[in-house]
Amino acid sequence: MHISALYQFPIKSLQGHRCESLTLDRFGAAGDRRWMLVDENDQFATQRSLRAMARLKATNTPTGVRIENDAGGRVEVEFPHAAVRRQVTVWRDTVTARDAGDIAAQWLSEQLQTPVRLVAMGAEFRRPLPAPRQGIQVGFADGAPLLLIGQASLDDLNGRLAEPVAMLRFRPNLVIAGAAPFAEDGWQRIRIHTAGGPLELECTHPCARCAIPGLDPFTGKAGKEPLRTLARYRRGEDGQVYFGVNLAPIMADPAGAVINIGDRVEVE
């Protein structure tokens, strides 16, 4: 088995992009979901309620982030080092984030036609995973530092669909080739053989899917697939539909570890 694709999503729920490598830190993949949009109540915003977010692409820059729309408009935002700090909510967690300023807020609010603000993780940011993994931190991602999907799992799904869907629908960080479909469901720990040495990751829990895989990843247009087909054979006893697994590093701070496409993967 090996890493066949890597993805990075700089701003939660905006478009991401493929990349050749991912550098890890104590929150997961560096530069991944380190920014987030919040509404007037400082609640996190996603495509679930603002589908137009799918039309905005985010790319990390040396000093911050670039956001582009599908018409060629863009705004460059520098990391807010000395900024107003806001108490924002992502799912059940309330965390301290830094406000990225009025220019970014105005541009994004115009794009989405609703008031939003852009916030970023600062040095004071803390969001530990629940017991028994309190030593592991996560950024603005939903439930774990990293998300993994097997390529064969997507191939299996696409073999059941009239029109295949892209991996971007499921927003993973790591894609693994060479395993059987849904083999990742039973993994407890994996080892990635990086150029800097072996990296061990724990499979914390399967990923329950929300409505976002049913949205076109570039337009936000909703459809019945692939969730309708997934529900026929990937529904758990709790009624949730599962696709992919969440990961966390075994060590509390894997700073400096770099995952590259082609890296060999073992199940421990």
CSV table of C-alpha atoms in Angstrom, one decimal:
chain,number,residue,atom,x,y,z
A,1,MET,CA,0.0,0.0,0.0
A,2,HIS,CA,1.1,3.5,-0.6
A,3,ILE,CA,0.0,7.2,-0.5
A,4,SER,CA,-1.6,7.9,-3.8
A,5,ALA,CA,-3.0,11.4,-3.3
A,6,LEU,CA,-2.7,14.2,-0.7
A,7,TYR,CA,-5.1,17.1,-0.2
A,8,GLN,CA,-5.0,20.4,1.8
A,9,PHE,CA,-7.9,22.6,2.7
A,10,PRO,CA,-6.6,25.9,4.1
A,11,ILE,CA,-10.0,27.3,5.0
A,12,LYS,CA,-12.6,25.1,6.5
A,13,SER,CA,-15.4,24.2,4.0
A,14,LEU,CA,-13.8,26.2,1.1
A,15,GLN,CA,-12.3,24.5,-1.9
A,16,GLY,CA,-9.0,22.8,-1.3
A,17,HIS,CA,-6.4,21.4,-3.6
A,18,ARG,CA,-4.1,18.4,-4.3
A,19,CYS,CA,-0.5,18.7,-3.1
A,20,GLU,CA,2.7,16.6,-3.4
A,21,SER,CA,3.4,16.6,0.3
A,22,LEU,CA,2.0,17.3,3.7
A,23,THR,CA,4.1,18.6,6.6
A,24,LEU,CA,2.7,17.6,10.0
A,25,ASP,CA,2.5,19.6,13.2
A,26,ARG,CA,0.6,19.1,16.5
A,27,PHE,CA,-2.7,20.0,14.9
A,28,GLY,CA,-2.5,17.8,11.9
A,29,ALA,CA,-1.3,18.8,8.4
A,30,ALA,CA,0.3,22.3,8.5
A,31,GLY,CA,-1.8,24.8,6.6
A,32,ASP,CA,-4.9,22.6,6.6
A,33,ARG,CA,-8.1,24.0,8.1
A,34,ARG,CA,-6.2,26.7,10.0
A,35,TRP,CA,-8.7,29.4,8.9
A,36,MET,CA,-12.5,29.4,9.3
A,37,LEU,CA,-15.5,31.5,8.5
A,38,VAL,CA,-17.9,32.4,11.4
A,39,ASP,CA,-21.3,34.0,11.3
A,40,GLU,CA,-22.6,37.0,13.4
A,41,ASN,CA,-22.9,34.7,16.4
A,42,ASP,CA,-19.3,33.5,16.0
A,43,GLN,CA,-20.6,30.0,15.0
A,44,PHE,CA,-18.6,28.2,12.4
A,45,ALA,CA,-19.9,28.4,8.8
A,46,THR,CA,-19.9,25.5,6.3
A,47,GLN,CA,-21.3,24.5,3.0
A,48,ARG,CA,-24.2,22.8,4.8
A,49,SER,CA,-25.9,26.2,5.1
A,50,LEU,CA,-23.8,28.4,2.7
A,51,ARG,CA,-23.4,26.4,-0.5
A,52,ALA,CA,-21.7,29.3,-2.2
A,53,MET,CA,-18.7,28.5,-0.1
A,54,ALA,CA,-17.9,25.7,-2.6
A,55,ARG,CA,-17.2,28.4,-5.3
A,56,LEU,CA,-14.4,29.9,-3.3
A,57,LYS,CA,-10.9,28.5,-3.5
A,58,ALA,CA,-8.3,29.0,-0.7
A,59,THR,CA,-4.5,28.7,-1.2
A,60,ASN,CA,-1.9,29.2,1.4
A,61,THR,CA,0.7,32.0,0.8
A,62,PRO,CA,4.0,32.7,2.6
A,63,THR,CA,2.3,35.3,4.7
A,64,GLY,CA,-1.3,34.2,4.9
A,65,VAL,CA,-4.0,32.9,2.5
A,66,ARG,CA,-5.4,33.8,-0.9
A,67,ILE,CA,-9.1,33.4,-1.6
A,68,GLU,CA,-10.4,33.4,-5.2
A,69,ASN,CA,-13.9,33.2,-6.7
A,70,ASP,CA,-14.9,31.4,-9.9
A,71,ALA,CA,-15.0,34.8,-11.8
A,72,GLY,CA,-11.3,35.6,-11.1
A,73,GLY,CA,-11.8,37.9,-8.2
A,74,ARG,CA,-9.5,37.5,-5.2
A,75,VAL,CA,-8.5,38.8,-1.9
A,76,GLU,CA,-5.1,38.3,-0.2
A,77,VAL,CA,-5.2,38.1,3.6
A,78,GLU,CA,-2.1,38.2,5.8
A,79,PHE,CA,-2.0,36.2,9.0
A,80,PRO,CA,-3.4,38.4,11.8
A,81,HIS,CA,-0.5,38.4,14.3
A,82,ALA,CA,-1.7,41.4,16.4
A,83,ALA,CA,-5.5,41.0,16.0
A,84,VAL,CA,-8.7,41.1,17.9
A,85,ARG,CA,-9.3,37.7,19.5
A,86,ARG,CA,-12.7,36.1,19.3
A,87,GLN,CA,-14.3,33.2,21.1
A,88,VAL,CA,-15.7,31.1,18.2
A,89,THR,CA,-17.6,27.8,18.2
A,90,VAL,CA,-16.8,24.8,16.1
A,91,TRP,CA,-19.3,22.0,16.8
A,92,ARG,CA,-19.3,21.7,20.6
A,93,ASP,CA,-15.9,23.4,21.2
A,94,THR,CA,-15.4,27.1,22.0
A,95,VAL,CA,-11.9,28.2,21.1
A,96,THR,CA,-9.9,31.4,20.8
A,97,ALA,CA,-9.2,32.6,17.3
A,98,ARG,CA,-7.8,35.7,15.7
A,99,ASP,CA,-10.0,38.0,13.5
A,100,ALA,CA,-8.5,38.5,10.0
A,101,GLY,CA,-9.9,42.0,9.7
A,102,ASP,CA,-12.7,44.0,8.0
A,103,ILE,CA,-11.3,43.8,4.4
A,104,ALA,CA,-11.5,40.1,4.4
A,105,ALA,CA,-14.9,40.1,6.1
A,106,GLN,CA,-16.4,42.5,3.7
A,107,TRP,CA,-15.1,40.6,0.6
A,108,LEU,CA,-16.3,37.3,1.9
A,109,SER,CA,-19.7,38.7,3.0
A,110,GLU,CA,-20.3,40.1,-0.5
A,111,GLN,CA,-19.4,36.8,-2.1
A,112,LEU,CA,-21.7,34.8,0.2
A,113,GLN,CA,-24.4,37.5,0.5
A,114,THR,CA,-24.5,37.1,4.3
A,115,PRO,CA,-22.4,38.6,7.1
A,116,VAL,CA,-19.3,36.4,7.9
A,117,ARG,CA,-15.9,37.0,9.3
A,118,LEU,CA,-12.6,35.1,8.7
A,119,VAL,CA,-10.7,33.9,11.7
A,120,ALA,CA,-7.4,32.1,12.1
A,121,MET,CA,-5.6,29.9,14.6
A,122,GLY,CA,-3.0,31.7,16.7
A,123,ALA,CA,-0.3,30.6,19.0
A,124,GLU,CA,-2.8,30.5,21.9
A,125,PHE,CA,-5.2,28.1,20.0
A,126,ARG,CA,-6.0,25.0,21.9
A,127,ARG,CA,-8.6,22.3,21.0
A,128,PRO,CA,-7.7,18.9,22.5
A,129,LEU,CA,-9.4,15.7,21.4
A,130,PRO,CA,-11.6,14.1,24.1
A,131,ALA,CA,-10.5,11.3,26.4
A,132,PRO,CA,-8.5,9.2,26.0
A,133,ARG,CA,-6.5,11.4,23.6
A,134,GLN,CA,-6.3,14.7,25.5
A,135,GLY,CA,-2.7,15.1,24.5
A,136,ILE,CA,-3.6,15.3,20.8
A,137,GLN,CA,-4.7,18.7,19.4
A,138,VAL,CA,-6.9,19.4,16.4
A,139,GLY,CA,-7.5,22.6,14.4
A,140,PHE,CA,-10.7,23.6,12.8
A,141,ALA,CA,-11.3,20.1,11.3
A,142,ASP,CA,-14.5,18.4,12.3
A,143,GLY,CA,-13.3,15.7,14.6
A,144,ALA,CA,-9.6,14.7,14.1
A,145,PRO,CA,-6.3,16.0,12.8
A,146,LEU,CA,-6.4,14.0,9.5
A,147,LEU,CA,-8.9,12.1,7.4
A,148,LEU,CA,-8.0,9.0,5.3
A,149,ILE,CA,-9.9,7.3,2.5
A,150,GLY,CA,-8.8,4.2,0.5
A,151,GLN,CA,-8.8,4.7,-3.3
A,152,ALA,CA,-10.4,1.3,-3.7
A,153,SER,CA,-13.3,2.4,-1.5
A,154,LEU,CA,-14.1,5.3,-3.9
A,155,ASP,CA,-13.7,2.9,-6.8
A,156,ASP,CA,-16.2,0.6,-5.2
A,157,LEU,CA,-18.7,3.4,-4.8
A,158,ASN,CA,-18.2,4.7,-8.3
A,159,GLY,CA,-18.8,1.2,-9.6
A,160,ARG,CA,-22.3,1.5,-8.2
A,161,LEU,CA,-23.1,5.0,-9.5
A,162,ALA,CA,-24.4,6.0,-12.9
A,163,GLU,CA,-22.0,9.0,-12.8
A,164,PRO,CA,-18.7,8.7,-10.9
A,165,VAL,CA,-17.8,11.3,-8.3
A,166,ALA,CA,-14.4,12.8,-7.4
A,167,MET,CA,-12.5,12.2,-4.2
A,168,LEU,CA,-12.8,15.9,-3.4
A,169,ARG,CA,-16.4,15.3,-2.5
A,170,PHE,CA,-15.2,13.6,0.7
A,171,ARG,CA,-12.4,16.1,1.5
A,172,PRO,CA,-9.7,13.7,2.8
A,173,ASN,CA,-6.1,14.6,3.5
A,174,LEU,CA,-4.6,11.2,2.7
A,175,VAL,CA,-5.6,8.7,0.0
A,176,ILE,CA,-4.2,5.2,0.1
A,177,ALA,CA,-3.9,2.8,-2.8
A,178,GLY,CA,-3.3,-0.9,-2.7
A,179,ALA,CA,-5.8,-2.0,-0.1
A,180,ALA,CA,-9.2,-3.7,-0.6
A,181,PRO,CA,-12.3,-1.6,-0.6
A,182,PHE,CA,-13.1,-0.3,2.9
A,183,ALA,CA,-10.2,-2.1,4.4
A,184,GLU,CA,-9.6,1.0,6.4
A,185,ASP,CA,-12.7,0.3,8.4
A,186,GLY,CA,-10.8,-2.3,10.4
A,187,TRP,CA,-7.5,-0.5,10.8
A,188,GLN,CA,-6.4,0.5,14.3
A,189,ARG,CA,-2.9,1.9,13.6
A,190,ILE,CA,-0.9,2.6,10.4
A,191,ARG,CA,2.7,3.3,9.8
A,192,ILE,CA,3.8,5.6,6.9
A,193,HIS,CA,7.4,5.1,5.8
A,194,THR,CA,8.4,8.7,5.2
A,195,ALA,CA,11.8,9.9,4.0
A,196,GLY,CA,12.5,11.1,7.6
A,197,GLY,CA,11.5,7.8,9.1
A,198,PRO,CA,8.4,5.9,10.1
A,199,LEU,CA,5.3,7.9,11.2
A,200,GLU,CA,2.6,6.1,13.2
A,201,LEU,CA,-1.0,7.2,13.2
A,202,GLU,CA,-4.0,6.0,15.1
A,203,CYS,CA,-7.3,5.4,13.4
A,204,THR,CA,-9.4,7.1,16.0
A,205,HIS,CA,-13.0,6.6,14.6
A,206,PRO,CA,-14.8,6.1,11.3
A,207,CYS,CA,-16.0,9.2,9.5
A,208,ALA,CA,-19.8,9.7,9.6
A,209,ARG,CA,-20.8,11.7,6.5
A,210,CYS,CA,-22.9,14.8,6.6
A,211,ALA,CA,-24.6,16.4,3.6
A,212,ILE,CA,-21.4,17.9,2.0
A,213,PRO,CA,-20.5,14.8,-0.2
A,214,GLY,CA,-23.9,15.4,-1.8
A,215,LEU,CA,-22.8,18.9,-3.0
A,216,ASP,CA,-20.8,19.6,-6.1
A,217,PRO,CA,-17.3,20.5,-4.8
A,218,PHE,CA,-16.9,23.4,-7.1
A,219,THR,CA,-20.5,24.8,-7.3
A,220,GLY,CA,-22.3,23.7,-4.2
A,221,LYS,CA,-25.1,22.3,-6.3
A,222,ALA,CA,-27.0,19.6,-4.3
A,223,GLY,CA,-27.8,16.1,-5.6
A,224,LYS,CA,-29.1,12.8,-4.3
A,225,GLU,CA,-25.8,11.0,-5.0
A,226,PRO,CA,-23.5,9.7,-3.8
A,227,LEU,CA,-25.2,9.7,-0.4
A,228,ARG,CA,-28.2,7.8,-1.6
A,229,THR,CA,-26.1,4.9,-2.8
A,230,LEU,CA,-23.8,5.0,0.2
A,231,ALA,CA,-26.8,4.8,2.5
A,232,ARG,CA,-27.7,1.4,0.9
A,233,TYR,CA,-24.6,-0.4,2.0
A,234,ARG,CA,-22.6,1.9,4.3
A,235,ARG,CA,-25.1,2.7,7.0
A,236,GLY,CA,-24.1,1.8,10.6
A,237,GLU,CA,-26.2,0.5,13.4
A,238,ASP,CA,-26.5,4.1,14.6
A,239,GLY,CA,-28.1,5.2,11.4
A,240,GLN,CA,-25.0,7.2,10.2
A,241,VAL,CA,-23.5,6.7,6.8
A,242,TYR,CA,-19.7,6.0,7.0
A,243,PHE,CA,-16.9,6.6,4.5
A,244,GLY,CA,-13.3,7.0,5.5
A,245,VAL,CA,-11.5,7.0,8.8
A,246,ASN,CA,-10.2,9.8,11.1
A,247,LEU,CA,-6.5,9.8,12.1
A,248,ALA,CA,-4.4,11.2,14.9
A,249,PRO,CA,-0.6,11.0,15.3
A,250,ILE,CA,0.6,8.6,18.1
A,251,MET,CA,3.0,11.3,19.3
A,252,ALA,CA,1.6,14.5,20.7
A,253,ASP,CA,3.7,16.7,18.4
A,254,PRO,CA,4.9,15.1,15.1
A,255,ALA,CA,6.5,18.4,14.0
A,256,GLY,CA,8.7,18.0,11.0
A,257,ALA,CA,7.3,14.8,9.7
A,258,VAL,CA,6.6,15.0,6.0
A,259,ILE,CA,4.2,12.7,4.1
A,260,ASN,CA,4.9,12.4,0.3
A,261,ILE,CA,3.0,10.8,-2.5
A,262,GLY,CA,4.4,7.3,-3.0
A,263,ASP,CA,5.3,6.8,0.7
A,264,ARG,CA,4.8,3.1,1.7
A,265,VAL,CA,2.0,2.4,4.2
A,266,GLU,CA,1.7,-0.6,6.5
A,267,VAL,CA,-1.2,-1.6,8.8
A,268,GLU,CA,0.3,-2.3,12.3
